[in-house]
Short mmCIF file of C-alpha atoms in Angstrom, two decimals:
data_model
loop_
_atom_site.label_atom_id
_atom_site.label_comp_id
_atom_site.label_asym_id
_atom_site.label_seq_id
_atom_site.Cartn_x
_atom_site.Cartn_y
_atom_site.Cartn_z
CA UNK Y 1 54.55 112.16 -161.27
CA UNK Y 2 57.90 112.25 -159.05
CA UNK Y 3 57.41 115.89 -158.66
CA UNK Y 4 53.75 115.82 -157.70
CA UNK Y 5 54.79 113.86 -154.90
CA UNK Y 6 57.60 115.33 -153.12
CA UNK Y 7 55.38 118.74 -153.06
CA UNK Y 8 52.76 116.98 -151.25
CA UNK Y 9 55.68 115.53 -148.77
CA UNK Y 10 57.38 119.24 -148.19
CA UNK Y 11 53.88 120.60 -147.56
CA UNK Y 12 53.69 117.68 -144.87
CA UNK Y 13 57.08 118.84 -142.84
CA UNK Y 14 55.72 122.39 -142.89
CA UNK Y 15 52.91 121.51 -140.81
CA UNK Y 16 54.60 119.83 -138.58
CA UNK Y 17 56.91 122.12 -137.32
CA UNK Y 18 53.45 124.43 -136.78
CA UNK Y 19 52.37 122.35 -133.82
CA UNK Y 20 53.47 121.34 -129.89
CA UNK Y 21 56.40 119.24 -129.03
CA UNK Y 22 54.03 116.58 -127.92
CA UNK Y 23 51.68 116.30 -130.60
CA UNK Y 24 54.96 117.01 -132.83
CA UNK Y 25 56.21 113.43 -131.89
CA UNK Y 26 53.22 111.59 -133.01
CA UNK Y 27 52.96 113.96 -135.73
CA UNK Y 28 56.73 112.94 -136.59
CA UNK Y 29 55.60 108.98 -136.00
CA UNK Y 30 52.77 109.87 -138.66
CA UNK Y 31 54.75 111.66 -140.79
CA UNK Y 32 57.36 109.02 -140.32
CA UNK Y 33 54.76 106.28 -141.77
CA UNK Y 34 52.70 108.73 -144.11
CA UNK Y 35 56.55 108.98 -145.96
CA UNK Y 36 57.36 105.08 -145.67
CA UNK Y 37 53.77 105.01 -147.70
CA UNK Y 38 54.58 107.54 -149.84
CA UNK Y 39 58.03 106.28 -150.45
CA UNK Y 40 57.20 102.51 -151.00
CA UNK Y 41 54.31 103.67 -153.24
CA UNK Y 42 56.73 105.74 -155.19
CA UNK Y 43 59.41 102.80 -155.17
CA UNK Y 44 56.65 100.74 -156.77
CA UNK Y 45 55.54 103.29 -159.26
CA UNK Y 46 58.76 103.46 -160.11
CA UNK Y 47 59.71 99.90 -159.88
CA UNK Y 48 56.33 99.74 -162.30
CA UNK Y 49 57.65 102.44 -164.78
CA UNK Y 50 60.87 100.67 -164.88
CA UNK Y 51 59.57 97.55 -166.03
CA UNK Y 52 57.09 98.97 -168.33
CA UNK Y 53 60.30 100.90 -169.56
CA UNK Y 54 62.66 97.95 -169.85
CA UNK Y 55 59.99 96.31 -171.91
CA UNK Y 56 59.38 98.64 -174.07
CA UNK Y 57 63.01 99.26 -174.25
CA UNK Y 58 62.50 95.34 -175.18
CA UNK Y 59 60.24 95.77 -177.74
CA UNK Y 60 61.99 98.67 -179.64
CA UNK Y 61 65.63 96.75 -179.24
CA UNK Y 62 63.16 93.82 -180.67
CA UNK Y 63 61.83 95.77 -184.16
CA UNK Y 64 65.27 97.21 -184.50
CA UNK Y 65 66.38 93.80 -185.21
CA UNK Y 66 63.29 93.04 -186.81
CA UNK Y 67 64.35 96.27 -189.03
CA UNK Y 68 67.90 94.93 -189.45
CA UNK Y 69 66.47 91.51 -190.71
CA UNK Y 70 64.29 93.29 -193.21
CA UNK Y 71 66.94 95.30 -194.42
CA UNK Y 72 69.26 92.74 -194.74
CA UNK Y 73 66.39 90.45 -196.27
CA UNK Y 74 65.84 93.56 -198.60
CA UNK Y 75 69.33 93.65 -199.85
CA UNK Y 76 69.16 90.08 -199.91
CA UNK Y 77 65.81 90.55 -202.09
CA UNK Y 78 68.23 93.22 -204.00
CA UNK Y 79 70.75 90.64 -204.92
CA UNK Y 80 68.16 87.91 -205.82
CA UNK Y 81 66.37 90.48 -207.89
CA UNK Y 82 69.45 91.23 -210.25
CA UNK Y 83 70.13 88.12 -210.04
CA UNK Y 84 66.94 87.00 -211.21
CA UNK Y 85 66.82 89.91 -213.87
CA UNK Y 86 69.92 88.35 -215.34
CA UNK Y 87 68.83 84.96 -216.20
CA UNK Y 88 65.57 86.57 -217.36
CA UNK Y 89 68.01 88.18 -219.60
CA UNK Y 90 69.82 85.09 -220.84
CA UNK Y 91 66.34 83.16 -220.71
CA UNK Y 92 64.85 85.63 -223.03
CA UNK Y 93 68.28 85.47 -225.40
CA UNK Y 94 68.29 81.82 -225.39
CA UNK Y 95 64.51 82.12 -226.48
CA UNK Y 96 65.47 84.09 -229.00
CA UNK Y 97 68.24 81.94 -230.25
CA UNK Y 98 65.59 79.10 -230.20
CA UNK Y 99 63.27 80.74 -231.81
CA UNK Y 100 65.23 81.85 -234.38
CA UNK Y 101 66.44 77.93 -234.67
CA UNK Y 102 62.74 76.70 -234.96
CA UNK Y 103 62.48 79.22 -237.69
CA UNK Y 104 65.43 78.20 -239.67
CA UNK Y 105 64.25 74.59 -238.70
CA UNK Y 106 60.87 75.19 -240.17
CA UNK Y 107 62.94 76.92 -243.59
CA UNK Y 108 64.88 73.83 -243.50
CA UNK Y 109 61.67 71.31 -242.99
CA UNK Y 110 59.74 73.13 -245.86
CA UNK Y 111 62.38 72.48 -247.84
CA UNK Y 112 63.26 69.18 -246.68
CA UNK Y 113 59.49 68.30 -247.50
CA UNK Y 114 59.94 69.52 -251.02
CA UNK Y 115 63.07 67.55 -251.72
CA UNK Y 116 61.20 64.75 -250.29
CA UNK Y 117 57.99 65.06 -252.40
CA UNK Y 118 60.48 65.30 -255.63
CA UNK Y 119 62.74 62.24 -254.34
CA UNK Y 120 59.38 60.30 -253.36
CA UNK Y 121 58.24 61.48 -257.00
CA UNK Y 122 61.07 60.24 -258.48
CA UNK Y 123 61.67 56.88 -256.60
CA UNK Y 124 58.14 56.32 -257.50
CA UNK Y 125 58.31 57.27 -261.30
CA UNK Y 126 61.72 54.68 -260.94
CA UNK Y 127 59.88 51.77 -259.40
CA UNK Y 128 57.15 51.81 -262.23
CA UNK Y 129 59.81 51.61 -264.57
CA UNK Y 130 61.33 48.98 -263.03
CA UNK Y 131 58.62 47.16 -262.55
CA UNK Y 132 57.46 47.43 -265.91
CA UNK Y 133 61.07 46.30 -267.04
CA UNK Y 134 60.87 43.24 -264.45
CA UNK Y 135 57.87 42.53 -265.95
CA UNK Y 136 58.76 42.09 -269.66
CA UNK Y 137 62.02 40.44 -268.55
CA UNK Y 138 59.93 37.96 -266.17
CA UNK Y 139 57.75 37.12 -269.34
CA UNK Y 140 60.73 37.00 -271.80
CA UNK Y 141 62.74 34.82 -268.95
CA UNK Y 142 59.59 32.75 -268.32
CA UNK Y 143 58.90 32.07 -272.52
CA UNK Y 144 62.97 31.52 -272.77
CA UNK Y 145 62.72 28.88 -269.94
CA UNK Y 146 59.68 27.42 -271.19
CA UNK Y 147 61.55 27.33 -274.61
CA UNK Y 148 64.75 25.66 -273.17
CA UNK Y 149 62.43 22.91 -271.23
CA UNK Y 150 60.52 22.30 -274.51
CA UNK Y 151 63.59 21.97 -275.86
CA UNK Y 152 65.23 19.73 -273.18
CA UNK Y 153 62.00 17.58 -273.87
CA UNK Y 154 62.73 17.01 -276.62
CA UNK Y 155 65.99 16.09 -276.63
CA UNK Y 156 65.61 13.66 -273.65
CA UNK Y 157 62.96 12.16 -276.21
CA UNK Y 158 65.86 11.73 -278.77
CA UNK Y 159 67.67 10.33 -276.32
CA UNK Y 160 65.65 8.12 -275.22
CA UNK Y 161 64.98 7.34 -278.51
CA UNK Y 162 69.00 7.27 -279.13
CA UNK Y 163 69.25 4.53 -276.13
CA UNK Y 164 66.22 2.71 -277.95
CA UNK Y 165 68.31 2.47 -281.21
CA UNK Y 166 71.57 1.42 -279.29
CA UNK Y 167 69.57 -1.08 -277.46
CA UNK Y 168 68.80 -2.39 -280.70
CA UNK Y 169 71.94 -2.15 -282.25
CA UNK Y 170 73.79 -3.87 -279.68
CA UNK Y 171 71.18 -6.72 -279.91
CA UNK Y 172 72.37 -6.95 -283.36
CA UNK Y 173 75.92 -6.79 -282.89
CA UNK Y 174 75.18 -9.39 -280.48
CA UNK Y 175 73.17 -11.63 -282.57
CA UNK Y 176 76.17 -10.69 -285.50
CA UNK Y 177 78.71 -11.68 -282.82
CA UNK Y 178 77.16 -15.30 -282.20
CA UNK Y 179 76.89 -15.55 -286.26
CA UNK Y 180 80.14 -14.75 -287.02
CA UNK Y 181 81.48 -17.00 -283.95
CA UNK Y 182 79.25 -19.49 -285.72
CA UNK Y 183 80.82 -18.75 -289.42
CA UNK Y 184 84.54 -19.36 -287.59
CA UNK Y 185 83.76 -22.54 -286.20
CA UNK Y 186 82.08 -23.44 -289.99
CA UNK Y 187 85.35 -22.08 -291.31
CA UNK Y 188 87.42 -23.85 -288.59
CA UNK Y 189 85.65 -27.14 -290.14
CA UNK Y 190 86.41 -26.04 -293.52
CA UNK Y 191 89.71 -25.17 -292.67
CA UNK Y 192 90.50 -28.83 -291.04
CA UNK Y 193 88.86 -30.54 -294.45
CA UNK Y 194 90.87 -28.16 -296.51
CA UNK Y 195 94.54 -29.36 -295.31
CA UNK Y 196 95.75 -28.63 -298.80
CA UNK Y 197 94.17 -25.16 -299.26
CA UNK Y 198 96.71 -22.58 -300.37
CA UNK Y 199 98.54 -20.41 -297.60
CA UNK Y 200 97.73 -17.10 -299.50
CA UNK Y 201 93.71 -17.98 -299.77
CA UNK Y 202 93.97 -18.39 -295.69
CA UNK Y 203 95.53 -15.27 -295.21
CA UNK Y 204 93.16 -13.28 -297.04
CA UNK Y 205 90.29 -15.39 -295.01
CA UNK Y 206 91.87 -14.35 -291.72
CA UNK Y 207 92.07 -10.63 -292.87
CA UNK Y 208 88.44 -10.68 -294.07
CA UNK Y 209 87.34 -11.80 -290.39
CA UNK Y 210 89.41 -9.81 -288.79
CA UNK Y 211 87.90 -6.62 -290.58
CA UNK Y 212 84.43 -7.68 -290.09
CA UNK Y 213 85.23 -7.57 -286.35
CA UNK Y 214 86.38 -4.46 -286.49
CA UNK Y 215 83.90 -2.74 -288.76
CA UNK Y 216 81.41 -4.17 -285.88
CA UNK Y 217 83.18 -2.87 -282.87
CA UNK Y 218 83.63 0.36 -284.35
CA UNK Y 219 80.10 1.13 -285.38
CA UNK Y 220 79.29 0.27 -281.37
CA UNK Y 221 81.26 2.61 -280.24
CA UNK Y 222 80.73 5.23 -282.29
CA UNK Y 223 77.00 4.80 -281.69
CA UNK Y 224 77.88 4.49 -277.63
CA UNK Y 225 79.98 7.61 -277.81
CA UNK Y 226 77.37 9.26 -279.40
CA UNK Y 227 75.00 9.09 -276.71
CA UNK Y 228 77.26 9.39 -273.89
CA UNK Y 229 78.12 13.15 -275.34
CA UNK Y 230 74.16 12.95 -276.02
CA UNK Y 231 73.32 12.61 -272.04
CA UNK Y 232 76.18 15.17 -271.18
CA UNK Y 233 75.43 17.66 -273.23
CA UNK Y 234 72.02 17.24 -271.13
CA UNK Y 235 73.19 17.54 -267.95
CA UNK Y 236 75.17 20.37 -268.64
CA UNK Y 237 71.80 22.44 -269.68
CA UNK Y 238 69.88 21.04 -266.59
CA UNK Y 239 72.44 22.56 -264.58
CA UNK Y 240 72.44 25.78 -266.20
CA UNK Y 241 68.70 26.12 -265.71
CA UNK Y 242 67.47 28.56 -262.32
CA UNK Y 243 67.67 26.63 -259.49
CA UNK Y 244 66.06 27.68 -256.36
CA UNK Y 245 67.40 27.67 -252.45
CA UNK Y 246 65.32 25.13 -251.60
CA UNK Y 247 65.33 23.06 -254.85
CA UNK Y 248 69.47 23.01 -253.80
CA UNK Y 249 69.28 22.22 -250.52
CA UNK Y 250 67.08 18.66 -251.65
CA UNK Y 251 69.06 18.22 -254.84
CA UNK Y 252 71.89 15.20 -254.70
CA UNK Y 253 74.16 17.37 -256.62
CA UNK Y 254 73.70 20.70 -255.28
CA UNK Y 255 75.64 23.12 -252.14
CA UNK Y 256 73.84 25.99 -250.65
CA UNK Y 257 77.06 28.38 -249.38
CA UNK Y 258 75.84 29.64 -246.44
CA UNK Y 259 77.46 31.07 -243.07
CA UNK Y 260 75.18 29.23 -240.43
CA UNK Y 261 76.09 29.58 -237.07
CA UNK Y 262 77.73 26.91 -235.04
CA UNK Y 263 79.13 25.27 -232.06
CA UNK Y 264 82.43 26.07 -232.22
CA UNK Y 265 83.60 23.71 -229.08
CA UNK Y 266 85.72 21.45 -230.84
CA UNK Y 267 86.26 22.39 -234.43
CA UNK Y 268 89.64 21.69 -236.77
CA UNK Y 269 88.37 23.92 -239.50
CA UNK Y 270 87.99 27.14 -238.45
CA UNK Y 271 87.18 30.09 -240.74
CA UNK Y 272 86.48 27.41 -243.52
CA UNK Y 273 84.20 27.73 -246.69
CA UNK Y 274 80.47 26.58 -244.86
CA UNK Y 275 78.16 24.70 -246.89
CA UNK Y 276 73.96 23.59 -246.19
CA UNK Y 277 71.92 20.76 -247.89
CA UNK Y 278 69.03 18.51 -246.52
CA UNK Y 279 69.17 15.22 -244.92
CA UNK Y 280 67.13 12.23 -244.86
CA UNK Y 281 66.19 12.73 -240.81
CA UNK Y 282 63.07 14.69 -240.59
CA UNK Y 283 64.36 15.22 -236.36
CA UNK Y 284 67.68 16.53 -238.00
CA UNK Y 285 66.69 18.07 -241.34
CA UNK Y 286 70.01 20.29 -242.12
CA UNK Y 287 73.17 19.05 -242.73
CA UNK Y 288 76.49 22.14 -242.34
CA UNK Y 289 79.89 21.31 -243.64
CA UNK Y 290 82.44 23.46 -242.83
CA UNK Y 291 85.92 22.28 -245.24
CA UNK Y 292 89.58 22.25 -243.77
CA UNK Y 293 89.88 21.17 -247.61
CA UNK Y 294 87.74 19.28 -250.29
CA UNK Y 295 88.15 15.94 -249.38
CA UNK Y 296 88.54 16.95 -245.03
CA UNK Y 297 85.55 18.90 -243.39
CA UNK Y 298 83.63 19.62 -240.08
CA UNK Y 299 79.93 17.87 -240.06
CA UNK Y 300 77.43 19.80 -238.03
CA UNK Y 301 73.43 19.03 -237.55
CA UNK Y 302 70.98 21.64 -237.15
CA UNK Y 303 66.66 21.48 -236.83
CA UNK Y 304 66.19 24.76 -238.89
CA UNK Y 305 68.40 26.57 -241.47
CA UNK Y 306 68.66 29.56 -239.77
CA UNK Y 307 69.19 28.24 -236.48
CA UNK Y 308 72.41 27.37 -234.14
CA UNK Y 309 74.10 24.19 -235.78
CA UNK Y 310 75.27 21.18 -233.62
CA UNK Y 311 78.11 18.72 -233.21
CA UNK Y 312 77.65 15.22 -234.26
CA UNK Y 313 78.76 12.70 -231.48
CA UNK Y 314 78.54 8.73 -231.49
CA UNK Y 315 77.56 6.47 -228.76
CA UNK Y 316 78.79 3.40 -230.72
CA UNK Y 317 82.36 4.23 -231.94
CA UNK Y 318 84.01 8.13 -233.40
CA UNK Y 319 81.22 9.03 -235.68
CA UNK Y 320 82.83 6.79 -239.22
CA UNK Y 321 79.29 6.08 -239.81
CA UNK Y 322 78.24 9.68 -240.76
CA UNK Y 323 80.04 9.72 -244.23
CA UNK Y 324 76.43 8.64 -244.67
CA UNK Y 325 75.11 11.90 -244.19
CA UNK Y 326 77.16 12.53 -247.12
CA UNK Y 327 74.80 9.88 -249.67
CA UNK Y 328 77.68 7.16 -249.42
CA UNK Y 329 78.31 4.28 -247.75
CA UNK Y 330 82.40 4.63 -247.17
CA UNK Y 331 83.10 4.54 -243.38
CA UNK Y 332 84.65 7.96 -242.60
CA UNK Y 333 88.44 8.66 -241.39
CA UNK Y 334 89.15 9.92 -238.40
CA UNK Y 335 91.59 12.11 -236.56
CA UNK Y 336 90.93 10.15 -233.26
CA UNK Y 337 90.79 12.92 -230.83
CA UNK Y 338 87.42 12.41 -229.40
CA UNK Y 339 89.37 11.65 -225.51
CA UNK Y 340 89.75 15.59 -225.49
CA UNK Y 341 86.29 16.30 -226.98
CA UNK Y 342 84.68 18.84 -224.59
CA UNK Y 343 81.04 18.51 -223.33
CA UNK Y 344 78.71 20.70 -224.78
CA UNK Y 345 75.15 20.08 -226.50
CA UNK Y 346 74.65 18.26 -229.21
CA UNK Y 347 73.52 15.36 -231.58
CA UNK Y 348 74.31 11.62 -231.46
CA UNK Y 349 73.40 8.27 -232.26
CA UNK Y 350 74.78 4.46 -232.14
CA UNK Y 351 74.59 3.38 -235.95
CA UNK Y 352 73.95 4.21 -239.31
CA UNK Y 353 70.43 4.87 -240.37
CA UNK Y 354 69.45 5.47 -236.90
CA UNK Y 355 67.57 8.74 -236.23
CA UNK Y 356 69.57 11.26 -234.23
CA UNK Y 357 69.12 12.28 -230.68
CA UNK Y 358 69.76 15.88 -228.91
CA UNK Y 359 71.53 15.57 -225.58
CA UNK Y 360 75.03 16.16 -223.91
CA UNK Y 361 78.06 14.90 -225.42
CA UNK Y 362 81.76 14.82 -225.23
CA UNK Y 363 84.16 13.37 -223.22
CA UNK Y 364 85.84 15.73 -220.66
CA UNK Y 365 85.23 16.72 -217.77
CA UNK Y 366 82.77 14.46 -217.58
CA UNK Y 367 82.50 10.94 -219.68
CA UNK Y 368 79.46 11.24 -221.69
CA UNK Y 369 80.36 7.62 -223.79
CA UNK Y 370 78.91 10.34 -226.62
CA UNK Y 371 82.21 11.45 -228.14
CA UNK Y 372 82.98 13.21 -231.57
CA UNK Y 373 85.96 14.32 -233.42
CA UNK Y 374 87.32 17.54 -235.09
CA UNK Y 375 86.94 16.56 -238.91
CA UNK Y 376 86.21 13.52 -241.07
CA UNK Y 377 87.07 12.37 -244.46
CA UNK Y 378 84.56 10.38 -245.85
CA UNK Y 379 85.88 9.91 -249.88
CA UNK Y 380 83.36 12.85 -251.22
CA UNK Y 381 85.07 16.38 -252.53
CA UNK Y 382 83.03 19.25 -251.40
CA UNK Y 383 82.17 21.19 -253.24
CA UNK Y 384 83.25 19.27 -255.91
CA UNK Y 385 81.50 20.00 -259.46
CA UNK Y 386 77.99 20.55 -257.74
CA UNK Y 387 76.41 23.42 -258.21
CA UNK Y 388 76.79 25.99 -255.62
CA UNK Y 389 73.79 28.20 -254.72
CA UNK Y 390 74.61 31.35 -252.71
CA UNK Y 391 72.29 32.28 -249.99
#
């Protein structure tokens, strides 16, 4: 393009110089403005090309960088790829390895089943045998208890029986008694009209009275003896008998040793053998004893067996009144530390027989006039010789 032009401008100067001076002038002026033309046009054309050339300069400088990205991306891609490969590599071990592990776990679980079918088997061929054995026990136990209570029945019939005939006896002792007090007084009289009578003949008189007395007395307590080893001997097989929980719990002379929980707030014996047995108080039905020793112990009041057992405060004095709880009617003793009784919940009530109320209680921080103490003694050894039922 550049050279097309500055042919046309050399052909230009060669004319000129062909012509007059005159007509060279304003040929000059022309040529003057023809190469301004020419010149700008070119300085545009090339202004043009330059900008088309620093833009596509632009572009290619652009997609090398673009190329530079995508080869770095590429190696980036590279890295990722190996990368990748690897843990495909470990993922497809480690699914080997498992596998291989659900294998051996389904090996182990076949087997596992088996040993399970045979210990099922055998646990089942066991409880049949068991319960057949339970079964002739239960009816031997059941014809042996039946026996013993037939037999009991019959000896509370001799008894009875026994007590009928020492009734009956004593009413004749007693009847012999007013005789023979009778035959002395005769004898006194005989005695008095008798001054003379020798002193041998009222020896042997006082002898032969005296041994009646005693051949009486003897034969009464005999017979007495008799049935007091009678009605032992009875309560000794009563007590031998089964007993269930809850015919122990109502039974007068019967513990059920039991652990029940309780509030420990103020308690002086700790860790100490725990005892359960009804009460008379259908709000209160459970009595707890917890011993320091058999004659001290820690009363407690709960609403169900299993539940959390209670303190037992008093509105009306230190609590002497609940030896009752206990079946007697001793007033308990007393350690008299109820002023440092804490204040928790609890159980109280102002006087014997009264039914028991659940409320706050104690006497510090705050006065409560409820107050209760750490043990009581109340005359009655617990256990004692009751039965104890475990739990």
């Amino acid at each position: 393009m550049m050279f097309s032009h500055c042919t046309i401008l050399w052909t230009l100067f060669a004319v000129v110089d062909s012509h007059s001076p005159l007509t060279e002038k304003k040929a000059e002026d022309d040529i003057i403005v023809k190469k301004e033309i020419v010149i700008n046009n070119l300085q545009n054309q090339i202004n043009q090309e330059t900008v088309i050339r620093l833009s596509l300069l632009k572009q290619v400088y652009s997609l090398v960088n673009d190329m530079i990205n995508v080869k770095n991306e590429m190696a980036a891609m590279k890295t990722n790829a190996a990368e990748i490969r690897k843990s495909y590599d470990d993922l497809r071990d480690e699914d080997k390895k498992m596998l291989n592990e659900i294998e051996q776990m389904k090996h182990d679980h076949n087997d596992t089943s088996v040993s399970l079918m045979n210990v099922h088997h055998e646990y089942n061929k066991k409880l049949s045998e068991m319960e057949q054995m339970m079964k002739i026990n239960h009816n031997d136990t059941s014809k042996k208890i039946v026996n013993v209570r037939n037999d009991l029945l019959n000896v509370t019939k001799s008894v009875g029986l026994l007590r009928n005939y020492t009734d009956e006896i004593k009413a004749q002792y007693d009847i012999q008694e007013k005789r023979m007090k009778k035959l002395f007084k005769k004898q006194e009289k005989i005695q008095s009209s008798l001054g003379d009578l020798h002193n041998e003949d009222k020896k042997i008189l006082s002898e032969t009275q005296r041994m009646i007395a005693n051949h009486s007395k003897n034969t009464y307590e005999k017979i007495w003896k008799m049935k007091e080893d009678l009605e032992q001997n009875i309560t000794s097989m009563i007590n031998k008998l089964p007993l269930t929980k809850q015919d122990c719990l109502e039974s007068s002379n019967c513990w059920l040793q039991y652990s029940f929980e309780y509030d420990d707030s103020w308690n002086g014996c700790e860790d100490g053998a725990q005892y359960v047995k009804k009460t008379n108080y259908s709000s209160t039905p459970y009595l707890g004893v917890m011993t320091c020793s058999s004659t001290r112990y820690k009363l407690f009041l709960s609403k169900t067996l299993t539940g959390r057992f209670y303190n037992i405060a008093d509105r009306a004095g230190t609590g002497d009144d609940h030896c009752e709880l206990l079946g007697t009617t001793q007033s308990g003793v007393l350690p008299k530390d109820y002023a440092k009784s804490p204040n928790t919940q609890g159980f109280y009530r102002s006087s014997r027989g009264e039914t028991f109320t659940f409320g706050t209680i104690g006497y510090t921080p705050n006065w409560t006039s409820k107050w209760y103490e750490k043990w009581i003694e109340c005359g009655v050894n617990i256990p004692g010789n009751n039965r104890i039922i475990p739990m």
